[in-house]
Each structure stands twice: as C-alpha cells, then as structure tokens.
Amino acid sequence: GAVVSQHPSRVICKSGTSVKIECRSLDFQATTMFWYRQFPKQSLMLMATSNEGSKATYEQGVEKDKFLINHASLTLSTLTVTSAHPEDSSFYICSAGGLAGRVISYNEQFFGPGTRLTVL
Amino acid sequence: SQQGEEDPQALSIQEGENATMNCSYKTSINNLQWYRQNSGRGLVHLILIRSNEREKHSGRLRVTLDTSKKSSSLLITASRAADTASYFCATDARSSGSARQLTFGSGTQLTVLP
C-alpha cells in the first residue's frame, strides 16, 4: 500500500512559537492532501484540504492565517501552526488522496502516523 | 460538525468473543469506510462499502450498510487482544479536486481482554 510519513512525530514548543509539520507521500504522488486535528479521545476533525499548486480550502472555524498550509509538490504538504498556544496542543494527522497517474478508487486516502503537538 | 455517531463509545470484551460497533450518519453518502486507530497512531483503512452494497466481508470483518436507516455496523469475529484499538466510520459526500473528503464518526474504543 501507499505510505505517508509525517515529521516530526512529536514536538513540544513554547507558546508564541511557530511549528511546521511535514506530510510526505513516499512512494506515490498525491494531488490532494488533507489535514485533520484530533483531540484526546475524540474523532478526527478535518481542518483543510489542499490540492497541489492551489490554495488550501479551510473548514469552517479553522483560521487560515493561523494554520498555514503549503502543498508545493505532489509529494509534500506542510502545515505551519503560527504563534502556537496551549489550546493548539493536539494530534495532527495528514492524509493523501487523489493519487496522480494511477487509476484508483476515488475514495482512497492514505493516512500519516500523526504528529503530537504540545504547546507549553 | 460530526457526520457520524458511533455506539457504543467504549466496548470491552473477552478474547474470542465477537465485537459489534454501529455507526449512524446524517446525509446521503457515496460510500462508508471503517478505519482502525491504535493509541497515538495514524489510521489504518479496514474496509469500504459502497452505497449500493448491503454487506461486505474481509477476513474476520463483516460490515453492513443500511442506507434507509443511514447506519452501518462493523462486526469483528473471534476477537484478539491485538484488535484493541479505536474504530471509526467515515463517510464521503463532498469532493475536492480529485479526492473525496471524509467525515469521521465519533469512534468506538474497543478493548479485548486476554
């Protein structure tokens, strides 16, 4: 199956700093990447959808200036949490879909292992 | 807002028993998927059932879908301690670019006791 990696897997930072999380598709190219946030013992909430080469589409209630998403290539999307605060502490998960150059089920998404962000 | 609700929220069974989890959703769907998540880890895709299907099997997994009731169930037979995880249903109804967005249910935490 297709492999998606995230880096870092865990990050602890001070309040007010910015944190960048990378999501990479390792053995395939993805035209669409999704970013989710998951609080403890809760479900995944979609934050934004990014299509390669275009601006990300954010879900209602997600601040686009706080959560900057860049999808510069078919294998890499980044999420930057700017001026992080303790309430931003969460588990961030990306997924890749819309595999380029491959006839696939339209429904396939491949998930990364997640990044645990703790803001002190 | 969450598309799906799952019940039970938590389920604890003995190894060898069957585990059944249910998922309800609100809008029309193209398909419904079930995922598994071990604690602090990413999601693993288990099975997908299309809106025109009523039942699907994969190994020890059996999924049903009732579009008239907007509900689905996941049955894990002969459970093992390694099945301990959170299980989520996810529906797709919107598309963005070349992939469909997923909306996840609230999840069921399954604990299988050895």
XYZ file of C-alpha atoms in Angstrom:
234
model
C 0.000 0.000 0.000
C 0.908 3.645 -0.289
C 2.977 5.095 2.546
C 2.588 8.544 4.041
C 5.077 9.915 6.537
C 4.872 12.842 8.899
C 7.670 14.756 10.527
C 8.150 15.370 13.333
C 6.225 12.664 15.138
C 6.252 14.669 18.326
C 7.041 18.290 19.102
C 6.994 20.372 22.233
C 7.249 24.109 21.904
C 6.783 27.294 23.866
C 3.710 29.440 23.496
C 4.114 32.005 20.732
C 6.434 29.987 18.536
C 5.606 28.546 15.128
C 5.753 24.866 14.319
C 5.965 23.268 10.894
C 4.700 19.757 10.254
C 5.583 17.935 7.067
C 3.480 15.328 5.321
C 5.103 13.284 2.582
C 3.834 10.600 0.277
C 6.800 8.277 -0.028
C 6.067 6.013 -2.960
C 3.348 7.803 -4.852
C 2.207 11.241 -5.916
C -0.923 12.746 -4.443
C -2.864 15.612 -5.930
C -4.820 16.169 -2.735
C -3.754 16.154 0.877
C -5.985 16.554 3.890
C -5.117 17.839 7.350
C -7.007 16.672 10.417
C -6.836 17.519 14.082
C -7.696 15.074 16.817
C -8.119 15.945 20.487
C -7.719 13.213 23.128
C -10.399 10.558 22.972
C -12.163 12.391 20.171
C -12.592 11.848 16.486
C -10.703 13.388 13.598
C -11.856 16.799 12.516
C -10.992 17.919 9.014
C -9.129 21.211 9.110
C -8.320 21.837 5.482
C -7.912 20.315 2.068
C -5.017 21.203 -0.158
C -4.655 20.496 -3.826
C -1.202 20.666 -5.332
C -0.443 24.078 -6.762
C -3.506 25.834 -5.404
C -4.587 27.443 -2.168
C -5.914 25.266 0.595
C -9.599 25.140 1.390
C -10.258 25.516 5.093
C -13.173 24.130 7.037
C -15.466 26.474 8.867
C -13.957 27.694 12.106
C -10.354 26.966 11.120
C -8.224 30.110 10.916
C -6.266 30.091 7.680
C -3.796 32.677 8.979
C -3.026 30.530 11.980
C -2.766 27.209 10.200
C -0.739 27.828 7.069
C -0.809 25.041 4.530
C 1.530 24.711 1.598
C 1.223 21.965 -0.983
C 4.104 22.781 -3.254
C 4.586 19.387 -4.834
C 2.765 16.139 -5.409
C 4.672 14.501 -2.571
C 4.844 17.166 0.104
C 2.376 19.251 2.072
C 3.250 21.299 5.141
C 1.138 22.633 7.965
C 2.554 25.517 9.972
C 0.924 26.376 13.259
C 1.786 30.033 13.748
C 2.069 31.640 17.157
C 1.051 28.418 18.819
C -0.864 28.489 22.088
C -1.641 25.718 24.580
C -5.115 25.264 23.082
C -3.436 24.271 19.809
C -1.981 21.215 21.530
C -3.400 18.274 19.636
C -2.668 15.320 17.388
C -2.371 16.440 13.775
C -2.847 13.844 11.037
C -2.474 14.224 7.309
C -3.765 12.006 4.562
C -3.092 11.816 0.854
C -5.623 11.111 -1.819
C -6.275 11.598 -5.484
C -3.227 9.644 -6.492
C -1.716 11.108 -9.618
C -1.052 8.935 -12.606
C -2.879 5.971 -11.209
C -6.342 4.661 -11.799
C -7.598 4.193 -8.282
C -10.688 4.152 -6.282
C -11.751 7.743 -5.998
C -12.241 7.096 -2.340
C -8.753 6.072 -1.306
C -6.944 8.104 1.304
C -3.713 7.082 2.963
C -3.022 8.408 6.412
C 0.208 9.509 8.001
C 1.174 8.365 11.508
C 0.329 11.730 13.047
C 2.224 14.467 14.887
C 1.706 15.115 18.567
C 1.994 18.856 19.271
C 2.313 20.081 22.835
C 2.431 23.812 23.422
C 3.656 24.852 26.846
C -19.897 19.106 12.848
C -19.597 15.362 13.032
C -21.418 13.497 10.312
C -21.485 10.234 12.155
C -22.200 9.000 15.583
C -20.953 5.684 16.788
C -22.058 3.434 19.538
C -21.025 2.179 21.838
C -18.393 4.758 22.739
C -16.473 2.046 24.507
C -16.675 -1.725 24.356
C -14.802 -4.259 26.442
C -14.949 -7.966 25.581
C -13.058 -11.176 26.192
C -10.721 -12.618 23.610
C -12.615 -14.910 21.260
C -15.876 -13.042 21.534
C -17.395 -11.034 18.711
C -17.434 -7.235 18.766
C -20.106 -5.174 17.072
C -19.864 -1.437 16.538
C -22.504 0.764 14.988
C -22.336 3.988 13.048
C -25.086 6.378 12.041
C -24.805 9.257 9.639
C -26.986 12.114 8.518
C -26.635 12.859 4.822
C -26.573 10.839 1.638
C -23.276 9.133 1.000
C -21.312 7.616 -1.824
C -19.657 5.079 0.412
C -18.793 4.358 4.004
C -15.429 3.263 5.311
C -14.168 1.847 8.557
C -10.784 2.707 9.993
C -8.802 1.499 12.943
C -6.504 3.632 15.100
C -4.127 2.318 17.702
C -3.477 4.689 20.561
C -1.466 7.721 19.440
C -1.044 6.407 15.932
C -2.385 7.070 12.461
C -5.366 5.455 10.835
C -5.449 2.143 9.063
C -8.095 1.561 6.422
C -10.107 -1.594 7.105
C -12.925 -1.828 4.635
C -15.075 0.230 2.277
C -18.690 -0.440 1.460
C -20.422 1.367 -1.377
C -23.861 2.885 -1.071
C -25.359 0.219 -3.333
C -23.928 -2.625 -1.237
C -25.578 -4.098 1.824
C -22.880 -6.335 3.243
C -19.189 -6.897 2.793
C -16.663 -9.271 4.305
C -12.925 -9.090 4.754
C -11.277 -11.774 6.860
C -12.746 -11.517 10.344
C -14.534 -8.287 9.491
C -18.126 -8.015 8.383
C -19.669 -4.676 7.505
C -23.305 -3.953 6.821
C -24.875 -0.840 5.423
C -28.499 0.227 5.607
C -28.924 3.402 3.606
C -32.607 3.658 4.504
C -31.656 3.912 8.169
C -28.393 5.726 7.432
C -26.476 3.272 9.537
C -23.659 0.776 9.320
C -22.220 -1.861 11.579
C -18.785 -3.400 11.890
C -18.525 -6.910 13.283
C -15.181 -8.338 14.318
C -15.413 -12.067 14.876
C -13.206 -14.154 17.142
C -11.577 -11.060 18.581
C -7.950 -10.971 19.663
C -6.105 -8.801 22.145
C -4.367 -7.191 19.165
C -7.749 -5.886 17.980
C -7.720 -3.431 20.864
C -7.953 -0.011 19.227
C -10.356 2.779 18.344
C -12.587 2.168 15.367
C -14.037 4.963 13.265
C -16.523 5.040 10.475
C -16.093 7.663 7.796
C -18.401 8.824 5.068
C -17.603 10.726 1.934
C -20.058 13.069 0.342
C -18.022 16.002 -0.845
C -15.272 16.130 -3.361
C -12.328 18.455 -3.536
C -10.106 18.252 -6.523
C -9.526 14.618 -7.353
C -10.291 13.155 -3.949
C -13.296 12.994 -1.724
C -13.345 14.497 1.753
C -14.107 12.175 4.628
C -16.218 12.925 7.659
C -15.458 10.741 10.652
C -17.740 9.352 13.282
C -17.085 9.752 16.966
C -15.401 6.368 17.281
C -15.660 3.273 19.431
C -12.858 2.311 21.780
C -12.606 -1.472 21.735
C -10.706 -3.309 24.437
C -10.177 -7.042 24.029
C -9.121 -8.695 27.250
C -6.805 -11.717 27.034
